[in-house]
Short mmCIF file of C-alpha atoms in Angstrom, two decimals:
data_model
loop_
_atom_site.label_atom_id
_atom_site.label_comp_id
_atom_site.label_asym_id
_atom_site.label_seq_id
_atom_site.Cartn_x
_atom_site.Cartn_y
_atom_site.Cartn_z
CA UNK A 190 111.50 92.61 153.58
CA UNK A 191 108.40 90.88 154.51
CA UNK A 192 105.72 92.69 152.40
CA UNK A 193 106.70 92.29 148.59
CA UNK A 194 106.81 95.08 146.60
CA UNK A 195 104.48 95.60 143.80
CA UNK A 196 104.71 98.68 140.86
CA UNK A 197 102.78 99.24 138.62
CA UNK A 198 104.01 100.75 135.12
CA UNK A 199 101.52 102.82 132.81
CA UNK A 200 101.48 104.03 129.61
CA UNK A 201 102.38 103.54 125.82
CA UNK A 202 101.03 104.23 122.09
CA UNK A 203 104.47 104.18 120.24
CA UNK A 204 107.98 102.81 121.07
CA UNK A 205 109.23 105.42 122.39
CA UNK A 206 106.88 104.92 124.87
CA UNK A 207 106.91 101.11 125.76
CA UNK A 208 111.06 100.44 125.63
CA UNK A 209 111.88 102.60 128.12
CA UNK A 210 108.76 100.93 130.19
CA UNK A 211 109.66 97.59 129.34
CA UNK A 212 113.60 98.65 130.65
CA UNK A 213 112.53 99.90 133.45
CA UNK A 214 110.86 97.25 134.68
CA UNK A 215 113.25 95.01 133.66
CA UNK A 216 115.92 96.78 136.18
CA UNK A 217 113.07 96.62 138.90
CA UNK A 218 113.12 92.86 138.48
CA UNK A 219 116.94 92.65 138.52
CA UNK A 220 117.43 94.87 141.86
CA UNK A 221 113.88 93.43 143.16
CA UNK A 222 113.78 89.46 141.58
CA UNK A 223 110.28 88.46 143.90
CA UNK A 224 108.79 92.29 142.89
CA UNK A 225 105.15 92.05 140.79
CA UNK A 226 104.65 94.34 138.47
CA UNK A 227 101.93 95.04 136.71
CA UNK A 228 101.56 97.20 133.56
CA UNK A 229 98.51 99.37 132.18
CA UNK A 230 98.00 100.25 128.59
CA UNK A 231 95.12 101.79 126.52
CA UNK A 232 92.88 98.84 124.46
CA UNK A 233 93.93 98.24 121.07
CA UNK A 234 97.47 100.29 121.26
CA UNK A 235 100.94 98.35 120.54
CA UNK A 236 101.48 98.02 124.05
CA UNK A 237 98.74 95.44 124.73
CA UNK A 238 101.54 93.23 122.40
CA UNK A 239 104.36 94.24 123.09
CA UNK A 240 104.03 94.65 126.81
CA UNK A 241 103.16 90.42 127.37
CA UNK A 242 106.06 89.28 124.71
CA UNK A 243 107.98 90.91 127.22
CA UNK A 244 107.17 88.57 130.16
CA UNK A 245 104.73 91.12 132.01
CA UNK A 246 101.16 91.21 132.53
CA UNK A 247 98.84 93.71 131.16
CA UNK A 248 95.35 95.15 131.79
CA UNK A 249 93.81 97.50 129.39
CA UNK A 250 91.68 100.74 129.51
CA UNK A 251 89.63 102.11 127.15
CA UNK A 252 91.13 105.62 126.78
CA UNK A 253 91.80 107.66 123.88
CA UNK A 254 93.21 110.80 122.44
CA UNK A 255 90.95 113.65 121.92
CA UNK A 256 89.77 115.04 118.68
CA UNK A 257 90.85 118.48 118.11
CA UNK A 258 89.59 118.49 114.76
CA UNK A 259 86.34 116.87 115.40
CA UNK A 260 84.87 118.44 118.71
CA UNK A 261 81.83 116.44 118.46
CA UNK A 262 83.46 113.34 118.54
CA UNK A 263 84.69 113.99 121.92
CA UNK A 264 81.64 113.36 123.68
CA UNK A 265 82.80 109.95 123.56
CA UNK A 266 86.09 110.59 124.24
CA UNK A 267 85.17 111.75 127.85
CA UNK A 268 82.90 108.72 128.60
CA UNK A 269 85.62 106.77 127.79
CA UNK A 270 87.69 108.66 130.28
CA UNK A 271 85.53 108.43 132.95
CA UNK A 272 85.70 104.80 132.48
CA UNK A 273 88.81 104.61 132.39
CA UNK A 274 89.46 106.48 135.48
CA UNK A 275 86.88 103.65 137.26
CA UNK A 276 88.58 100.39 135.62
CA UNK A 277 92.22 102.31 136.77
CA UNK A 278 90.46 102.74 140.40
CA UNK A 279 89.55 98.91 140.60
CA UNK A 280 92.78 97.36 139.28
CA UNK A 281 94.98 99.30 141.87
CA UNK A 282 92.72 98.31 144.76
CA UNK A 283 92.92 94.48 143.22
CA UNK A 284 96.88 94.64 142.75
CA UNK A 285 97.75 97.15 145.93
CA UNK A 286 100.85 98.66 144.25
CA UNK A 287 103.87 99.94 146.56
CA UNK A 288 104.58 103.06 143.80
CA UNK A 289 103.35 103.62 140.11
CA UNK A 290 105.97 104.74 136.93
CA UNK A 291 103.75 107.07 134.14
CA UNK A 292 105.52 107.14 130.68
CA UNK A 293 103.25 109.66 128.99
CA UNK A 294 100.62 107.85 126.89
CA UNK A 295 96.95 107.48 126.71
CA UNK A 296 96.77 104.64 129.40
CA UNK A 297 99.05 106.79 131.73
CA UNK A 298 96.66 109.72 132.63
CA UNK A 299 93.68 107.88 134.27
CA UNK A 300 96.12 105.45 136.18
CA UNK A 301 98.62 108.07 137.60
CA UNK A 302 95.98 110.50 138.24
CA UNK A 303 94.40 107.42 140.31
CA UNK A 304 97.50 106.29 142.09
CA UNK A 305 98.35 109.51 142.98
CA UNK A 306 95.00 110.64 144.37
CA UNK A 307 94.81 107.02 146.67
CA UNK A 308 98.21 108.23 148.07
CA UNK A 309 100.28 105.49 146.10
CA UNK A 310 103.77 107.83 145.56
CA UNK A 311 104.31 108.53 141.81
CA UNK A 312 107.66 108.45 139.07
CA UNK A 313 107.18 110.08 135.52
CA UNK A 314 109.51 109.82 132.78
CA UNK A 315 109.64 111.81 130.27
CA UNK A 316 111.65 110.97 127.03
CA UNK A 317 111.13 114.19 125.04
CA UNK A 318 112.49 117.57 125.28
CA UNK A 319 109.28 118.96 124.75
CA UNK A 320 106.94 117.58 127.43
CA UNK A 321 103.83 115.30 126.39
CA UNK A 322 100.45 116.95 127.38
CA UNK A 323 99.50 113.69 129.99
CA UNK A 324 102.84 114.52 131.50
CA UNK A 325 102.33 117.75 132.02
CA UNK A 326 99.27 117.84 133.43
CA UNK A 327 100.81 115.09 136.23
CA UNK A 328 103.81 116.76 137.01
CA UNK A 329 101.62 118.30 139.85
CA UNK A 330 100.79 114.79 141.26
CA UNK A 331 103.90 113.23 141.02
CA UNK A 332 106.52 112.62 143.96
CA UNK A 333 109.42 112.74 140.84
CA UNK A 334 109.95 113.63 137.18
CA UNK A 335 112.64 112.08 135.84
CA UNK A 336 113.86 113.14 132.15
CA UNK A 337 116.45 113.37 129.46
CA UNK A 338 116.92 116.72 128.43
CA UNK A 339 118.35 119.99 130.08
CA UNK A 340 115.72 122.78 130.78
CA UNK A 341 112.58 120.70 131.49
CA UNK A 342 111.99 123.36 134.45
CA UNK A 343 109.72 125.11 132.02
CA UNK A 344 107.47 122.42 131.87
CA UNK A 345 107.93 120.81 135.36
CA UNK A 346 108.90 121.72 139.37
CA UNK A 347 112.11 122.45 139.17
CA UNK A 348 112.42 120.55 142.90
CA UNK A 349 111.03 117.74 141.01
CA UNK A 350 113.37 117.10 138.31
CA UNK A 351 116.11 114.77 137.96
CA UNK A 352 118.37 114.09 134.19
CA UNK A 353 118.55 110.65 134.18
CA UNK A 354 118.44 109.99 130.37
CA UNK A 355 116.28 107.72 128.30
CA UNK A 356 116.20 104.01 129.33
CA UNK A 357 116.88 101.91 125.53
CA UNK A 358 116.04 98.87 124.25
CA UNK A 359 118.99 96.46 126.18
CA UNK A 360 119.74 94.34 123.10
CA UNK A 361 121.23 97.39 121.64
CA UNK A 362 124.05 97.34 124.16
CA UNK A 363 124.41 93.91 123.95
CA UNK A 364 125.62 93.49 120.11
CA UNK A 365 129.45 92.13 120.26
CA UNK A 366 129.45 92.10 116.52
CA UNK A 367 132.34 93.92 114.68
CA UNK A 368 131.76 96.73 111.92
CA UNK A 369 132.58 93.72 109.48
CA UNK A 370 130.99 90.35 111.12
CA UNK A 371 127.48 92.99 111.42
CA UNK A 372 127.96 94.04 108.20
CA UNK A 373 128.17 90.16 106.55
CA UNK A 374 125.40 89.20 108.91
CA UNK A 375 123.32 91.79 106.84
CA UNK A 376 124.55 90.84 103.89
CA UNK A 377 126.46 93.98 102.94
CA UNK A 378 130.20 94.19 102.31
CA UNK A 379 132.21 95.91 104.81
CA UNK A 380 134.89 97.24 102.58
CA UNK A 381 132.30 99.99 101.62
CA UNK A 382 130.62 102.98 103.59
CA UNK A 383 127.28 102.09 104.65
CA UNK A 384 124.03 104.26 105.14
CA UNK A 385 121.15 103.45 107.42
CA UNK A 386 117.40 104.79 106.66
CA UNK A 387 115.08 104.10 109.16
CA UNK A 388 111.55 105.17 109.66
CA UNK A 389 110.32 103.09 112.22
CA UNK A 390 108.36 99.75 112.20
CA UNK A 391 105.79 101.24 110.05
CA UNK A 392 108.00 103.42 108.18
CA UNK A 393 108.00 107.40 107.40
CA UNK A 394 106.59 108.28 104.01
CA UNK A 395 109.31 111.36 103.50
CA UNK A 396 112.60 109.15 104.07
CA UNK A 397 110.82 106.62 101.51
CA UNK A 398 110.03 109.21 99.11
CA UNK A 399 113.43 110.84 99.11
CA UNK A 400 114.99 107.49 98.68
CA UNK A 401 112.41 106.70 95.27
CA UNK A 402 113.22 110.20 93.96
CA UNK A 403 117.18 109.88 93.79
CA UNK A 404 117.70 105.84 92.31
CA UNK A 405 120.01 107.19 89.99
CA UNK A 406 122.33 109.36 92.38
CA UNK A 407 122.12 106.27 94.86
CA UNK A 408 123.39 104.15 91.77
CA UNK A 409 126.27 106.94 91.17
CA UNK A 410 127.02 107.00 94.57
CA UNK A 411 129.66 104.27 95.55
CA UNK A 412 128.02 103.54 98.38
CA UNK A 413 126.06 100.71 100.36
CA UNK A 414 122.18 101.43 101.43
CA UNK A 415 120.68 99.71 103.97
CA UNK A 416 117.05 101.12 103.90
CA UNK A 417 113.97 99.63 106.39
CA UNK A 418 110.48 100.90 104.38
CA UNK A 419 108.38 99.66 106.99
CA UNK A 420 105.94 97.28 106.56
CA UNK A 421 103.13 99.31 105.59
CA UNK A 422 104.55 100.89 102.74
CA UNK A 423 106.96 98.31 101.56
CA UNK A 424 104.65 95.94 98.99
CA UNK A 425 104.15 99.60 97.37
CA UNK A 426 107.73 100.01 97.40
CA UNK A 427 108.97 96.79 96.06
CA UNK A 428 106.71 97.39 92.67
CA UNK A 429 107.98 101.18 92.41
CA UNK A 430 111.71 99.21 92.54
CA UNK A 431 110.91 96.99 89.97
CA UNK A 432 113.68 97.23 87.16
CA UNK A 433 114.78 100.32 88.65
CA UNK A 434 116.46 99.26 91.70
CA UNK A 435 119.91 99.77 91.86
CA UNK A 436 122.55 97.27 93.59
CA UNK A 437 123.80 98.84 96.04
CA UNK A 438 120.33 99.91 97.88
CA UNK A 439 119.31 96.57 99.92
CA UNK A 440 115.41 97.07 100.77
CA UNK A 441 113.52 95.56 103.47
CA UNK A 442 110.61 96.36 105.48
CA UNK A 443 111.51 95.58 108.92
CA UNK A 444 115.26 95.05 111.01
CA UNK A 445 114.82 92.58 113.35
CA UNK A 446 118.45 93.12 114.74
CA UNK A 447 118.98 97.01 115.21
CA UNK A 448 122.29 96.16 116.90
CA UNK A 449 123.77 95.08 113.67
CA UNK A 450 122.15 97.46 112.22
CA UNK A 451 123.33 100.44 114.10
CA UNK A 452 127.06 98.44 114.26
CA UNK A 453 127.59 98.06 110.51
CA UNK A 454 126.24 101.61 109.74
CA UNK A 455 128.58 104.27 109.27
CA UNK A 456 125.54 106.90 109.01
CA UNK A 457 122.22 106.90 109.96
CA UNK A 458 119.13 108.58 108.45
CA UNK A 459 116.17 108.28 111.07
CA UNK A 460 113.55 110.21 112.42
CA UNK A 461 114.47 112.35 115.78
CA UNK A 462 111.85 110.50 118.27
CA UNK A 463 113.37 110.44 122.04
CA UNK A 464 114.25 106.73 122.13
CA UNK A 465 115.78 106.81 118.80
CA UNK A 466 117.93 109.36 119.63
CA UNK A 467 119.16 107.96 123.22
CA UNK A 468 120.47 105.17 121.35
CA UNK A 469 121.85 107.37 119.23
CA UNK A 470 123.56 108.94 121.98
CA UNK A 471 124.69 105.58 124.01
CA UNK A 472 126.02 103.98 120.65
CA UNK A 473 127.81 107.29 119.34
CA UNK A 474 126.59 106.96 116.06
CA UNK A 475 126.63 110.08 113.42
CA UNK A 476 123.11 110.29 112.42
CA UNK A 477 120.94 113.08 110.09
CA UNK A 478 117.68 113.90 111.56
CA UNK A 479 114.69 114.13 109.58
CA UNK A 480 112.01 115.30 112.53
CA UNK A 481 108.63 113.97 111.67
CA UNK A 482 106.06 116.98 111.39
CA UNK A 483 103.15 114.91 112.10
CA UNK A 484 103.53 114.28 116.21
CA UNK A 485 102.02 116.42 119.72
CA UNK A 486 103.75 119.49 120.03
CA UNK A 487 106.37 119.18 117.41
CA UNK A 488 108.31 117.26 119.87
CA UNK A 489 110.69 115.55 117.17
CA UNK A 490 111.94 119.14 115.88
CA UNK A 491 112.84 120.29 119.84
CA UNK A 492 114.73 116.80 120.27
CA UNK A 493 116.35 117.08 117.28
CA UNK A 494 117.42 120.27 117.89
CA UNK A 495 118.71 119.43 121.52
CA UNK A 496 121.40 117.79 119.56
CA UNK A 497 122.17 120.16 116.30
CA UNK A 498 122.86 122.93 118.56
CA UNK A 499 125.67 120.53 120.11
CA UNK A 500 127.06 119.78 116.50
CA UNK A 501 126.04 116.34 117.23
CA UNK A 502 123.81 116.02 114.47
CA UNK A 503 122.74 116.78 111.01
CA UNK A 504 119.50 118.50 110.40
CA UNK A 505 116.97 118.29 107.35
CA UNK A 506 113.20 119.41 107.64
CA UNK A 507 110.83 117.00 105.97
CA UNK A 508 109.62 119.68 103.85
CA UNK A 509 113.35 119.91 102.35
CA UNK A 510 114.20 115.76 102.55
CA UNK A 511 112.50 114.77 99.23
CA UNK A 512 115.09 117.34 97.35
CA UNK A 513 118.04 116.97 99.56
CA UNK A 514 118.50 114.49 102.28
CA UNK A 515 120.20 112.05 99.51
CA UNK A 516 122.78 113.99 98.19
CA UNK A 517 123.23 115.44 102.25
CA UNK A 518 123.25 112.01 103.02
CA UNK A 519 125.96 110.81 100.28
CA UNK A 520 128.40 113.27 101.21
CA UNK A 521 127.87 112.84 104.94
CA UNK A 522 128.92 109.26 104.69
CA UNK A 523 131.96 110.02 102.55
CA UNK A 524 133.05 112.57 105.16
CA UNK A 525 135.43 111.04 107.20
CA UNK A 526 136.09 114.08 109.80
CA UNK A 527 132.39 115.09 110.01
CA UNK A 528 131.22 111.42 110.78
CA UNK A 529 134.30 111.36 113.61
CA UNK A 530 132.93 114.74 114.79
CA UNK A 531 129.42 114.15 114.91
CA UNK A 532 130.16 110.10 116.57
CA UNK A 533 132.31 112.40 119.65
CA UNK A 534 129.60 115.33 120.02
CA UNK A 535 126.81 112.77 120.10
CA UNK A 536 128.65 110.35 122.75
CA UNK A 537 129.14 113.65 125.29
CA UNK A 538 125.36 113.92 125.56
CA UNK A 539 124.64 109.78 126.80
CA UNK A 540 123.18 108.91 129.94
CA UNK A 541 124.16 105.69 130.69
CA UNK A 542 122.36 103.56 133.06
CA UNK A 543 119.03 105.54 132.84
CA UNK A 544 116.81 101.78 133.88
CA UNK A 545 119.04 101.22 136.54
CA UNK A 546 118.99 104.69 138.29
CA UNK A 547 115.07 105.16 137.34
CA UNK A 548 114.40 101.67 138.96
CA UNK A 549 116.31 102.59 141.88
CA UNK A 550 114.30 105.94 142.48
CA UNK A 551 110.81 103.74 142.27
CA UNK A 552 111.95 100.86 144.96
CA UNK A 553 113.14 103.66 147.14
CA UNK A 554 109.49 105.40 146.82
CA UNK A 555 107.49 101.99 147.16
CA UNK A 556 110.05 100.89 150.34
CA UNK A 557 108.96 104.17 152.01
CA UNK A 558 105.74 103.66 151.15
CA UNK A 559 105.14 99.97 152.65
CA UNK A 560 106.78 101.44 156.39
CA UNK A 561 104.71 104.16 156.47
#
């Protein structure tokens, strides 16, 4: 082809937002190797990071959430909107992309809503079964939706919609590690059952509460814990351990391998955001789902749910976690039927090759796009 094909790939805030971006542009490149791509992300958010340690190129807006709690403060909010919506207009007449990939986020709005309105044809993915507000008010605008849950028609064109799962972090896939060699690597012993807790990088004060209130039925338990504080409560943590901490719960605040991680665990206590629970999906692992209260739309309850409903997952509010999710969690583990059920419900609902099939929906928008 004798133009080259350019994309350009917005949005961000969290994880959930930036793997699937990052995987999806990392399929472009494989199908497309002399593509460009460029990505957009809102100033001072984890994507202006993790987006270049990546290999890609960033720019940055200076968009932000509004305040629904503080009206006044949204004054600035909307100048910062409008100048967004100029610095998106500039850096797709510099870059001339062939098509444009939203992934909900701050950044996403303002550089859609510009693509789309210069005639540049549009892909959104959406991760969650409850649809972000950015991606709802683009749905109009863009040529395709593509998502990961059944019954997005309530939130999107119907015409528009296509299930193509949750693009994950490609590392994940990768691990060749056995149960045991995953298990040494992280210095646990295989012969024992092994429990995950995971709150993210930063950590989820509920799972780390419920873990601090139950030492002693941990101790009882038999078990092996393998529990990531995150890094910003994890100092705390270590001093609350002090001469308390039992010897089978091994603390740290961050996993740098989640492969071994997910391959040595024979449960997994995590929150329920969309990524998470894709990989979830892809790796068939049994998992208890502790939605976090404290995001848009209570979006991590409706994912969550997406999979109790199936039986392919365990469900504990984070209102009831600091009293229960141990002991839940204990006898989970020692359950060998229910972890063999909830590892073949929760493999039924994967999408495998969401990148791939995403990717391949973009180049076939920008192709059209650079003939017409």
């Amino acid at each position: 082809m004798s133009k080259q094909l350019k994309f350009i790939i917005s949005g961000g805030g969290t994880g959930g937002h930036i793997f699937p971006a990052i995987s999806i542009a990392n399929a472009i490149k494989a199908k497309v190797p002399d593509s460009d791509i460029l990505f957009v992300g809102a100033e001072g958010r984890m994507e202006m990071q993790r987006v270049p340690a990546a290999g890609y190129p960033i720019k940055g807006l200076p968009v932000c959430g509004f305040d629904r709690k503080r009206l006044w403060r949204n004054f600035a909010v909307l100048w910062k909107l409008w100048k967004s919506q100029r610095m998106a207009k500039r850096i797709i007449r510099e870059f001339g992309p062939s098509a444009a990939v939203g992934v909900g986020g701050y950044a996403s709005g303002p550089t859609i809503n510009m693509c789309a309105d210069m005639g540049i044809p549009c892909l959104i993915q959406e991760q969650n079964s409850y649809a972000g507000v950015t991606n709802k008010l683009l749905a109009k605008k863009a040529m395709k939706i593509c998502v990961a849950y059944d019954g997005m028609e309530r939130f999107f064109p119907a015409e528009k919609i296509e299930n193509l799962g949750n693009p994950v972090r490609q590392s994940l896939m990768e691990c060749t590690l056995s149960r045991e060699e995953a298990a040494r690597q992280l210095g646990l012993d295989p012969s024992s059952r092994i429990l995950l807790i995971v709150g993210g990088s930063l950590g989820a004060r509920t799972l780390n509460e419920s873990v601090l209130q139950h030492l002693e039925e941990i101790k009882q338990s038999g078990i092996q814990i393998l529990w990531q504080t995150g890094k910003y409560y994890h100092n705390d943590i270590l001093q609350q351990l002090e001469g308390r901490q039992p010897a089978n719960l091994k603390v740290t605040d961050f996993i740098s391998d989640m492969g071994a991680a997910y391959r040595a665990a024979d449960l997994v206590v995590s929150r329920a955001g969309a990524s998470s629970i894709s990989e979830f999906c892809l790796l068939g692992m049994p998992v208890i789902l502790v939605p976090s209260p404290n995001v848009a739309e209570n979006h991590q309850y409706h994912n969550a749910m997406a999979l109790v409903k199936r039986d392919a997952a365990i469900h504990v509010s984070d209102a009831d976690a600091p009293k229960t999710l141990i002991s839940t969690a204990i006898a989970t583990v020692n359950d060998q039927a229910m972890l063999e059920k909830l590892a073949s419900n929760v493999k039924q609902l994967a999408k495998y090759n969401s990148a791939e099939e995403i990717a391949e929906r973009v180049i076939e928008m920008a192709k059209k796009y650079i003939q017409s």
